[in-house]
Structure formats: C-alpha cells, structure tokens
Amino acid sequence: MESRIPVILLACGSFNPITNMHLRLFELARDHLHQTGRYQVIEGIMSPVNDNYGKKGLVSARHRIAMAKLALKTSDWIRVDPWESEQETWTETVKVLRHHYNESLRLLQSKKEFMENKHLHERSTRDSLSCQHPDVNVAVRKIANLVKPDKEILQDGDHMIIKTLSTFRNYIMEFDIGKEFEEDLSGVDDRKCMTTVSWDGDKLLCVQNGEKEGRGWTQWIEGDKMHLEIRACGVMCKQVFKKVQ
C-alpha cells in the first residue's frame, strides 16, 4: 500500500431519492481502483445538487441530504457534503470538482495522519530535499503529479500570455518582458508576489519576489519539447511538454 496513489471518489447528482445503486457505485469504483494495485481510495463524497437544478419533482435539498445521511450512517468512508446544495443557484460540475479538490488538499495538509502516511511520500531525492521545508505540501505535490496540464503561449512582441490548462484548474499569466508586476496566484497556492519575466539567452527566466525565498521558474524550448523548471525554497521540479500539431 505504500506506493499507491490516494484517491477521493466524488459523485454529483440529484439523489432524489438516494438508492442502493448510488451506494453500490461507490463500492464498485473503490473495488476496481484497489484491484489495479495503483490506487488507494481514502474517501467517498456525495454532493446533492442545488434546488435550482430544475429537475421535475426534485425534493428540497434539506430532505435529500437528510435521506443521504441516514443511508450513509453505517458507512465509515462515504459521506454527504451539502456545499453544492447550499449555493445560491445551480453550480456547474467542474466548479464542484474544484471546490472539493481544494478542500481535500486543505484537509490533507491539516490532518497529521495523512502527512505521516507512507503512501504520501515519494522515494526520491527531490522529495527528500522537499521534506526539509515543511511548507512544501507533500499532498499537493502528490496530487499535482497526477495532473497533465496543457500550455498555450501567445506572444506579441514583448507582451506574452501563458495559459496553463488542466482538469482541475486553469491559470493565466499575462505580462510584459522585463517589467515587474504583481502576480496573483489565487487558486494555485493563494499567494501574491512581485514578478519579473526576462530573457536569459533563449530561455524565459521568471523571478517571483514574495514570502517564498528563491521562487521562480525557467522555461525553454528544445525541438518539439518545452522544458519548465520551477523553484522555491531550494526545491526544484521539472515538467516537459510536447508540442501538439
């Protein structure tokens, strides 16, 4: 179990009402993931839709949540979460996913048992170095390794836009070469810093001055691949992107 990837199962729907098959879906998904030998399901979450979903005959969310809680009373790993139903209106599924993604990271960071669990720790030199810095979130790094983002770069002279697009979140960075600007990293690590991006030969060099020492990145292209090195607090990780025709 040490090398397995932690997974949280999330099911969105009306649950109008909750049925045995709703529960069975979680069991089947967990069994399959465990059988692969690669994953360890640590939690299941049911997220009932808002009353404004517009489904004919939809029962009030408070009743659907109460029924789900009763159905899950004997489960030690599945729970019902009211966040989606408590929003002012119907919420797109991708926004619900992002909310629970961010909440899960926050909880993983705060709960000591997750930080001590061996399957959250990589057996690598990079992670050995990272562990010297308690603010480098092991859980965030573990989950981030599963995400395969796309990069889109737009350039108009010295003005550049770099879009990082992934399943869970998107980040757009817009700047002028050589000019310092305030970068708002909300949704990434919820920090702000003063950032300058300049050319270092044929490489883009980014320096981010803020509460994290030595933060920044270097980006360059070799053939049909783009290399990205990201640094903070003496820790470095690298990503390689392949050009899509």
PDB file of C-alpha atoms in Angstrom:
ATOM      1  CA  MET A   1       0.000   0.000   0.000  1.00  0.00           C
ATOM      2  CA  GLU A   2       2.997   2.325   0.396  1.00  0.00           C
ATOM      3  CA  SER A   3       3.248   3.300  -3.264  1.00  0.00           C
ATOM      4  CA  ARG A   4      -0.468   3.606  -4.001  1.00  0.00           C
ATOM      5  CA  ILE A   5      -1.934   6.916  -5.136  1.00  0.00           C
ATOM      6  CA  PRO A   6      -4.584   8.357  -2.760  1.00  0.00           C
ATOM      7  CA  VAL A   7      -7.976   8.879  -4.405  1.00  0.00           C
ATOM      8  CA  ILE A   8     -11.201  10.563  -3.309  1.00  0.00           C
ATOM      9  CA  LEU A   9     -14.376   9.493  -5.108  1.00  0.00           C
ATOM     10  CA  LEU A  10     -16.936  12.246  -5.746  1.00  0.00           C
ATOM     11  CA  ALA A  11     -20.468  11.707  -7.088  1.00  0.00           C
ATOM     12  CA  CYS A  12     -22.653  14.667  -8.086  1.00  0.00           C
ATOM     13  CA  GLY A  13     -26.374  14.221  -8.723  1.00  0.00           C
ATOM     14  CA  SER A  14     -29.884  14.851  -7.516  1.00  0.00           C
ATOM     15  CA  PHE A  15     -30.080  11.749  -5.241  1.00  0.00           C
ATOM     16  CA  ASN A  16     -33.838  12.142  -5.487  1.00  0.00           C
ATOM     17  CA  PRO A  17     -34.009   9.892  -3.545  1.00  0.00           C
ATOM     18  CA  ILE A  18     -30.784   8.095  -2.743  1.00  0.00           C
ATOM     19  CA  THR A  19     -30.858   4.413  -3.727  1.00  0.00           C
ATOM     20  CA  ASN A  20     -28.904   1.244  -3.077  1.00  0.00           C
ATOM     21  CA  MET A  21     -27.285   1.576  -6.501  1.00  0.00           C
ATOM     22  CA  HIS A  22     -25.912   5.009  -5.575  1.00  0.00           C
ATOM     23  CA  LEU A  23     -24.097   3.307  -2.717  1.00  0.00           C
ATOM     24  CA  ARG A  24     -23.116   0.379  -4.900  1.00  0.00           C
ATOM     25  CA  LEU A  25     -21.487   2.699  -7.445  1.00  0.00           C
ATOM     26  CA  PHE A  26     -19.017   3.817  -4.775  1.00  0.00           C
ATOM     27  CA  GLU A  27     -18.261   0.241  -3.761  1.00  0.00           C
ATOM     28  CA  LEU A  28     -17.723  -0.903  -7.349  1.00  0.00           C
ATOM     29  CA  ALA A  29     -15.463   2.050  -8.137  1.00  0.00           C
ATOM     30  CA  ARG A  30     -13.387   1.520  -4.987  1.00  0.00           C
ATOM     31  CA  ASP A  31     -13.034  -2.219  -5.617  1.00  0.00           C
ATOM     32  CA  HIS A  32     -11.888  -1.634  -9.193  1.00  0.00           C
ATOM     33  CA  LEU A  33      -9.331   1.018  -8.233  1.00  0.00           C
ATOM     34  CA  HIS A  34      -7.921  -1.168  -5.462  1.00  0.00           C
ATOM     35  CA  GLN A  35      -7.660  -4.134  -7.825  1.00  0.00           C
ATOM     36  CA  THR A  36      -5.404  -2.157 -10.168  1.00  0.00           C
ATOM     37  CA  GLY A  37      -2.795  -2.086  -7.415  1.00  0.00           C
ATOM     38  CA  ARG A  38      -2.117   1.593  -8.147  1.00  0.00           C
ATOM     39  CA  TYR A  39      -4.717   3.450  -6.085  1.00  0.00           C
ATOM     40  CA  GLN A  40      -5.985   3.656  -2.519  1.00  0.00           C
ATOM     41  CA  VAL A  41      -9.451   5.166  -2.060  1.00  0.00           C
ATOM     42  CA  ILE A  42      -9.429   7.224   1.127  1.00  0.00           C
ATOM     43  CA  GLU A  43     -12.887   8.784   0.984  1.00  0.00           C
ATOM     44  CA  GLY A  44     -16.172   8.933  -0.919  1.00  0.00           C
ATOM     45  CA  ILE A  45     -18.272  12.102  -1.202  1.00  0.00           C
ATOM     46  CA  MET A  46     -21.888  12.527  -2.326  1.00  0.00           C
ATOM     47  CA  SER A  47     -22.771  16.031  -3.490  1.00  0.00           C
ATOM     48  CA  PRO A  48     -26.533  16.626  -3.975  1.00  0.00           C
ATOM     49  CA  VAL A  49     -27.462  19.327  -6.483  1.00  0.00           C
ATOM     50  CA  ASN A  50     -28.974  22.697  -5.624  1.00  0.00           C
ATOM     51  CA  ASP A  51     -32.761  23.082  -5.588  1.00  0.00           C
ATOM     52  CA  ASN A  52     -32.478  25.309  -8.680  1.00  0.00           C
ATOM     53  CA  TYR A  53     -31.241  22.394 -10.780  1.00  0.00           C
ATOM     54  CA  GLY A  54     -34.639  22.418 -12.464  1.00  0.00           C
ATOM     55  CA  LYS A  55     -35.410  18.694 -12.383  1.00  0.00           C
ATOM     56  CA  LYS A  56     -39.118  17.920 -12.311  1.00  0.00           C
ATOM     57  CA  GLY A  57     -40.210  16.573  -8.929  1.00  0.00           C
ATOM     58  CA  LEU A  58     -36.922  17.470  -7.240  1.00  0.00           C
ATOM     59  CA  VAL A  59     -37.325  17.255  -3.477  1.00  0.00           C
ATOM     60  CA  SER A  60     -35.897  20.017  -1.293  1.00  0.00           C
ATOM     61  CA  ALA A  61     -32.140  19.676  -0.743  1.00  0.00           C
ATOM     62  CA  ARG A  62     -32.507  19.514   3.022  1.00  0.00           C
ATOM     63  CA  HIS A  63     -34.643  16.389   2.678  1.00  0.00           C
ATOM     64  CA  ARG A  64     -32.341  14.782   0.113  1.00  0.00           C
ATOM     65  CA  ILE A  65     -29.337  15.449   2.346  1.00  0.00           C
ATOM     66  CA  ALA A  66     -31.144  14.065   5.391  1.00  0.00           C
ATOM     67  CA  MET A  67     -32.009  10.874   3.472  1.00  0.00           C
ATOM     68  CA  ALA A  68     -28.421  10.532   2.256  1.00  0.00           C
ATOM     69  CA  LYS A  69     -27.069  10.928   5.781  1.00  0.00           C
ATOM     70  CA  LEU A  70     -29.376   8.182   7.008  1.00  0.00           C
ATOM     71  CA  ALA A  71     -28.331   5.905   4.146  1.00  0.00           C
ATOM     72  CA  LEU A  72     -24.647   6.532   4.889  1.00  0.00           C
ATOM     73  CA  LYS A  73     -24.950   6.198   8.654  1.00  0.00           C
ATOM     74  CA  THR A  74     -23.203   2.830   8.671  1.00  0.00           C
ATOM     75  CA  SER A  75     -20.505   3.768   6.141  1.00  0.00           C
ATOM     76  CA  ASP A  76     -17.066   4.551   7.512  1.00  0.00           C
ATOM     77  CA  TRP A  77     -15.737   6.105   4.291  1.00  0.00           C
ATOM     78  CA  ILE A  78     -18.608   7.711   2.323  1.00  0.00           C
ATOM     79  CA  ARG A  79     -20.198  10.986   3.415  1.00  0.00           C
ATOM     80  CA  VAL A  80     -22.681  13.508   2.067  1.00  0.00           C
ATOM     81  CA  ASP A  81     -21.466  17.087   1.578  1.00  0.00           C
ATOM     82  CA  PRO A  82     -24.063  19.927   1.475  1.00  0.00           C
ATOM     83  CA  TRP A  83     -21.820  22.582  -0.110  1.00  0.00           C
ATOM     84  CA  GLU A  84     -23.232  22.295  -3.644  1.00  0.00           C
ATOM     85  CA  SER A  85     -26.828  22.373  -2.413  1.00  0.00           C
ATOM     86  CA  GLU A  86     -26.142  25.454  -0.273  1.00  0.00           C
ATOM     87  CA  GLN A  87     -25.037  27.655  -3.180  1.00  0.00           C
ATOM     88  CA  GLU A  88     -27.322  30.440  -4.385  1.00  0.00           C
ATOM     89  CA  THR A  89     -28.042  28.656  -7.648  1.00  0.00           C
ATOM     90  CA  TRP A  90     -27.165  25.540  -9.626  1.00  0.00           C
ATOM     91  CA  THR A  91     -23.395  25.069  -9.847  1.00  0.00           C
ATOM     92  CA  GLU A  92     -21.523  23.557 -12.780  1.00  0.00           C
ATOM     93  CA  THR A  93     -19.980  20.177 -12.029  1.00  0.00           C
ATOM     94  CA  VAL A  94     -16.455  21.371 -12.823  1.00  0.00           C
ATOM     95  CA  LYS A  95     -16.797  24.096 -10.146  1.00  0.00           C
ATOM     96  CA  VAL A  96     -17.970  21.495  -7.640  1.00  0.00           C
ATOM     97  CA  LEU A  97     -14.944  19.361  -8.506  1.00  0.00           C
ATOM     98  CA  ARG A  98     -12.603  22.312  -7.988  1.00  0.00           C
ATOM     99  CA  HIS A  99     -14.176  23.127  -4.626  1.00  0.00           C
ATOM    100  CA  HIS A 100     -13.753  19.599  -3.309  1.00  0.00           C
ATOM    101  CA  TYR A 101     -10.277  19.354  -4.824  1.00  0.00           C
ATOM    102  CA  ASN A 102      -9.170  22.447  -2.898  1.00  0.00           C
ATOM    103  CA  GLU A 103     -10.940  21.328   0.278  1.00  0.00           C
ATOM    104  CA  SER A 104      -9.314  17.912   0.068  1.00  0.00           C
ATOM    105  CA  LEU A 105      -5.867  19.455  -0.241  1.00  0.00           C
ATOM    106  CA  ARG A 106      -6.546  21.681   2.757  1.00  0.00           C
ATOM    107  CA  LEU A 107      -7.684  18.733   4.852  1.00  0.00           C
ATOM    108  CA  LEU A 108      -4.796  16.553   3.728  1.00  0.00           C
ATOM    109  CA  GLN A 109      -2.419  19.266   4.847  1.00  0.00           C
ATOM    110  CA  SER A 110      -4.036  19.783   8.236  1.00  0.00           C
ATOM    111  CA  LYS A 111      -4.510  16.160   9.245  1.00  0.00           C
ATOM    112  CA  LYS A 112      -1.360  14.714  10.693  1.00  0.00           C
ATOM    113  CA  GLU A 113      -2.262  11.136   9.809  1.00  0.00           C
ATOM    114  CA  PHE A 114      -2.220  11.945   6.105  1.00  0.00           C
ATOM    115  CA  MET A 115       1.148  13.634   6.354  1.00  0.00           C
ATOM    116  CA  GLU A 116       2.555  10.645   8.203  1.00  0.00           C
ATOM    117  CA  ASN A 117       1.029   8.043   5.921  1.00  0.00           C
ATOM    118  CA  LYS A 118       3.845   6.460   3.942  1.00  0.00           C
ATOM    119  CA  HIS A 119       1.934   6.297   0.671  1.00  0.00           C
ATOM    120  CA  LEU A 120       2.042  10.106   0.506  1.00  0.00           C
ATOM    121  CA  HIS A 121       5.850  10.135   0.425  1.00  0.00           C
ATOM    122  CA  GLU A 122       7.927   9.674  -2.707  1.00  0.00           C
ATOM    123  CA  ARG A 123      11.135   7.669  -2.539  1.00  0.00           C
ATOM    124  CA  SER A 124      13.197  10.202  -4.435  1.00  0.00           C
ATOM    125  CA  THR A 125      15.998  12.663  -3.889  1.00  0.00           C
ATOM    126  CA  ARG A 126      13.734  15.556  -4.756  1.00  0.00           C
ATOM    127  CA  ASP A 127      11.215  14.659  -2.065  1.00  0.00           C
ATOM    128  CA  SER A 128      13.954  14.062   0.476  1.00  0.00           C
ATOM    129  CA  LEU A 129      15.054  17.624  -0.113  1.00  0.00           C
ATOM    130  CA  SER A 130      11.453  18.894  -0.051  1.00  0.00           C
ATOM    131  CA  CYS A 131      10.799  17.360   3.340  1.00  0.00           C
ATOM    132  CA  GLN A 132      13.386  19.718   4.816  1.00  0.00           C
ATOM    133  CA  HIS A 133      10.896  22.500   4.066  1.00  0.00           C
ATOM    134  CA  PRO A 134       7.618  21.854   5.975  1.00  0.00           C
ATOM    135  CA  ASP A 135       5.734  24.431   3.874  1.00  0.00           C
ATOM    136  CA  VAL A 136       6.237  22.407   0.692  1.00  0.00           C
ATOM    137  CA  ASN A 137       2.958  20.480   0.780  1.00  0.00           C
ATOM    138  CA  VAL A 138       3.550  16.775   0.195  1.00  0.00           C
ATOM    139  CA  ALA A 139      -0.120  16.134  -0.552  1.00  0.00           C
ATOM    140  CA  VAL A 140      -0.284  18.957  -3.092  1.00  0.00           C
ATOM    141  CA  ARG A 141       2.826  17.658  -4.829  1.00  0.00           C
ATOM    142  CA  LYS A 142       1.462  14.104  -4.873  1.00  0.00           C
ATOM    143  CA  ILE A 143      -1.816  15.095  -6.475  1.00  0.00           C
ATOM    144  CA  ALA A 144      -0.162  17.607  -8.811  1.00  0.00           C
ATOM    145  CA  ASN A 145       1.929  14.773 -10.220  1.00  0.00           C
ATOM    146  CA  LEU A 146      -1.289  13.197 -11.482  1.00  0.00           C
ATOM    147  CA  VAL A 147      -2.410  16.262 -13.414  1.00  0.00           C
ATOM    148  CA  LYS A 148      -1.261  16.597 -17.026  1.00  0.00           C
ATOM    149  CA  PRO A 149      -1.729  20.275 -17.911  1.00  0.00           C
ATOM    150  CA  ASP A 150      -1.647  21.882 -21.336  1.00  0.00           C
ATOM    151  CA  LYS A 151       0.355  25.035 -22.065  1.00  0.00           C
ATOM    152  CA  GLU A 152      -0.706  27.697 -24.533  1.00  0.00           C
ATOM    153  CA  ILE A 153       1.725  30.562 -25.169  1.00  0.00           C
ATOM    154  CA  LEU A 154       0.740  33.733 -27.005  1.00  0.00           C
ATOM    155  CA  GLN A 155       3.363  36.378 -27.884  1.00  0.00           C
ATOM    156  CA  ASP A 156       3.006  39.854 -29.356  1.00  0.00           C
ATOM    157  CA  GLY A 157       6.426  41.476 -29.226  1.00  0.00           C
ATOM    158  CA  ASP A 158       7.364  41.820 -25.549  1.00  0.00           C
ATOM    159  CA  HIS A 159       3.825  41.083 -24.405  1.00  0.00           C
ATOM    160  CA  MET A 160       3.144  37.452 -23.506  1.00  0.00           C
ATOM    161  CA  ILE A 161       0.263  35.363 -22.228  1.00  0.00           C
ATOM    162  CA  ILE A 162       0.937  31.901 -20.817  1.00  0.00           C
ATOM    163  CA  LYS A 163      -2.108  29.719 -20.179  1.00  0.00           C
ATOM    164  CA  THR A 164      -1.824  26.612 -18.022  1.00  0.00           C
ATOM    165  CA  LEU A 165      -4.927  24.476 -18.502  1.00  0.00           C
ATOM    166  CA  SER A 166      -5.810  21.311 -16.613  1.00  0.00           C
ATOM    167  CA  THR A 167      -8.790  19.264 -15.491  1.00  0.00           C
ATOM    168  CA  PHE A 168      -8.945  20.821 -12.037  1.00  0.00           C
ATOM    169  CA  ARG A 169      -7.890  24.411 -12.547  1.00  0.00           C
ATOM    170  CA  ASN A 170      -6.677  26.916 -15.116  1.00  0.00           C
ATOM    171  CA  TYR A 171      -4.090  29.651 -14.613  1.00  0.00           C
ATOM    172  CA  ILE A 172      -3.413  32.542 -16.987  1.00  0.00           C
ATOM    173  CA  MET A 173      -0.267  34.644 -16.640  1.00  0.00           C
ATOM    174  CA  GLU A 174      -0.086  37.876 -18.670  1.00  0.00           C
ATOM    175  CA  PHE A 175       2.999  40.103 -18.604  1.00  0.00           C
ATOM    176  CA  ASP A 176       5.493  42.288 -20.475  1.00  0.00           C
ATOM    177  CA  ILE A 177       9.085  41.090 -20.720  1.00  0.00           C
ATOM    178  CA  GLY A 178      11.349  42.878 -18.240  1.00  0.00           C
ATOM    179  CA  LYS A 179       8.536  44.705 -16.406  1.00  0.00           C
ATOM    180  CA  GLU A 180       7.739  43.865 -12.788  1.00  0.00           C
ATOM    181  CA  PHE A 181       4.073  43.233 -11.956  1.00  0.00           C
ATOM    182  CA  GLU A 182       2.017  41.921  -9.059  1.00  0.00           C
ATOM    183  CA  GLU A 183       1.127  38.301  -9.699  1.00  0.00           C
ATOM    184  CA  ASP A 184      -1.994  36.954  -8.010  1.00  0.00           C
ATOM    185  CA  LEU A 185      -1.645  33.202  -7.545  1.00  0.00           C
ATOM    186  CA  SER A 186      -5.152  32.631  -6.189  1.00  0.00           C
ATOM    187  CA  GLY A 187      -6.182  29.083  -6.976  1.00  0.00           C
ATOM    188  CA  VAL A 188      -2.547  27.964  -7.276  1.00  0.00           C
ATOM    189  CA  ASP A 189      -1.146  28.470  -3.779  1.00  0.00           C
ATOM    190  CA  ASP A 190      -3.160  31.565  -2.803  1.00  0.00           C
ATOM    191  CA  ARG A 191      -0.199  33.923  -2.601  1.00  0.00           C
ATOM    192  CA  LYS A 192       0.778  37.189  -4.232  1.00  0.00           C
ATOM    193  CA  CYS A 193       4.265  38.176  -5.314  1.00  0.00           C
ATOM    194  CA  MET A 194       6.098  40.752  -7.390  1.00  0.00           C
ATOM    195  CA  THR A 195       7.114  39.003 -10.592  1.00  0.00           C
ATOM    196  CA  THR A 196       9.537  39.805 -13.391  1.00  0.00           C
ATOM    197  CA  VAL A 197       9.993  37.670 -16.506  1.00  0.00           C
ATOM    198  CA  SER A 198      13.017  38.327 -18.707  1.00  0.00           C
ATOM    199  CA  TRP A 199      15.076  36.628 -21.390  1.00  0.00           C
ATOM    200  CA  ASP A 200      18.198  34.713 -20.341  1.00  0.00           C
ATOM    201  CA  GLY A 201      19.647  33.854 -23.724  1.00  0.00           C
ATOM    202  CA  ASP A 202      16.977  31.704 -25.357  1.00  0.00           C
ATOM    203  CA  LYS A 203      15.272  30.908 -22.032  1.00  0.00           C
ATOM    204  CA  LEU A 204      12.486  32.726 -20.207  1.00  0.00           C
ATOM    205  CA  LEU A 205      13.568  33.422 -16.629  1.00  0.00           C
ATOM    206  CA  CYS A 206      10.909  34.270 -14.030  1.00  0.00           C
ATOM    207  CA  VAL A 207      11.722  35.714 -10.593  1.00  0.00           C
ATOM    208  CA  GLN A 208       8.869  35.875  -8.050  1.00  0.00           C
ATOM    209  CA  ASN A 209       9.682  38.033  -5.030  1.00  0.00           C
ATOM    210  CA  GLY A 210       7.455  37.387  -2.036  1.00  0.00           C
ATOM    211  CA  GLU A 211       7.269  35.338   1.144  1.00  0.00           C
ATOM    212  CA  LYS A 212       8.892  32.318  -0.513  1.00  0.00           C
ATOM    213  CA  GLU A 213      12.643  32.556  -0.933  1.00  0.00           C
ATOM    214  CA  GLY A 214      14.168  31.686  -4.304  1.00  0.00           C
ATOM    215  CA  ARG A 215      10.844  31.330  -6.038  1.00  0.00           C
ATOM    216  CA  GLY A 216      10.590  31.384  -9.827  1.00  0.00           C
ATOM    217  CA  TRP A 217      10.878  29.316 -12.975  1.00  0.00           C
ATOM    218  CA  THR A 218      12.862  28.870 -16.188  1.00  0.00           C
ATOM    219  CA  GLN A 219      11.282  27.860 -19.473  1.00  0.00           C
ATOM    220  CA  TRP A 220      12.867  26.956 -22.795  1.00  0.00           C
ATOM    221  CA  ILE A 221      12.217  25.004 -25.986  1.00  0.00           C
ATOM    222  CA  GLU A 222      14.304  22.188 -27.450  1.00  0.00           C
ATOM    223  CA  GLY A 223      12.970  20.740 -30.699  1.00  0.00           C
ATOM    224  CA  ASP A 224       9.300  19.872 -30.234  1.00  0.00           C
ATOM    225  CA  LYS A 225       9.530  19.913 -26.425  1.00  0.00           C
ATOM    226  CA  MET A 226       9.202  22.727 -23.921  1.00  0.00           C
ATOM    227  CA  HIS A 227      11.060  22.362 -20.623  1.00  0.00           C
ATOM    228  CA  LEU A 228       9.890  24.066 -17.432  1.00  0.00           C
ATOM    229  CA  GLU A 229      11.876  24.150 -14.184  1.00  0.00           C
ATOM    230  CA  ILE A 230      10.005  25.501 -11.139  1.00  0.00           C
ATOM    231  CA  ARG A 231      11.869  26.568  -7.991  1.00  0.00           C
ATOM    232  CA  ALA A 232      11.004  27.556  -4.406  1.00  0.00           C
ATOM    233  CA  CYS A 233      12.868  27.383  -1.098  1.00  0.00           C
ATOM    234  CA  GLY A 234      15.757  25.445  -2.623  1.00  0.00           C
ATOM    235  CA  VAL A 235      13.436  22.815  -4.123  1.00  0.00           C
ATOM    236  CA  MET A 236      13.162  22.310  -7.875  1.00  0.00           C
ATOM    237  CA  CYS A 237      10.829  20.259 -10.024  1.00  0.00           C
ATOM    238  CA  LYS A 238      10.716  19.891 -13.787  1.00  0.00           C
ATOM    239  CA  GLN A 239       7.967  19.474 -16.360  1.00  0.00           C
ATOM    240  CA  VAL A 240       8.347  18.603 -20.022  1.00  0.00           C
ATOM    241  CA  PHE A 241       5.633  19.475 -22.574  1.00  0.00           C
ATOM    242  CA  LYS A 242       5.404  18.114 -26.105  1.00  0.00           C
ATOM    243  CA  LYS A 243       4.188  20.304 -28.948  1.00  0.00           C
ATOM    244  CA  VAL A 244       0.759  19.445 -30.292  1.00  0.00           C
ATOM    245  CA  GLN A 245       0.367  19.875 -34.035  1.00  0.00           C
TER     246      GLN A 245
END
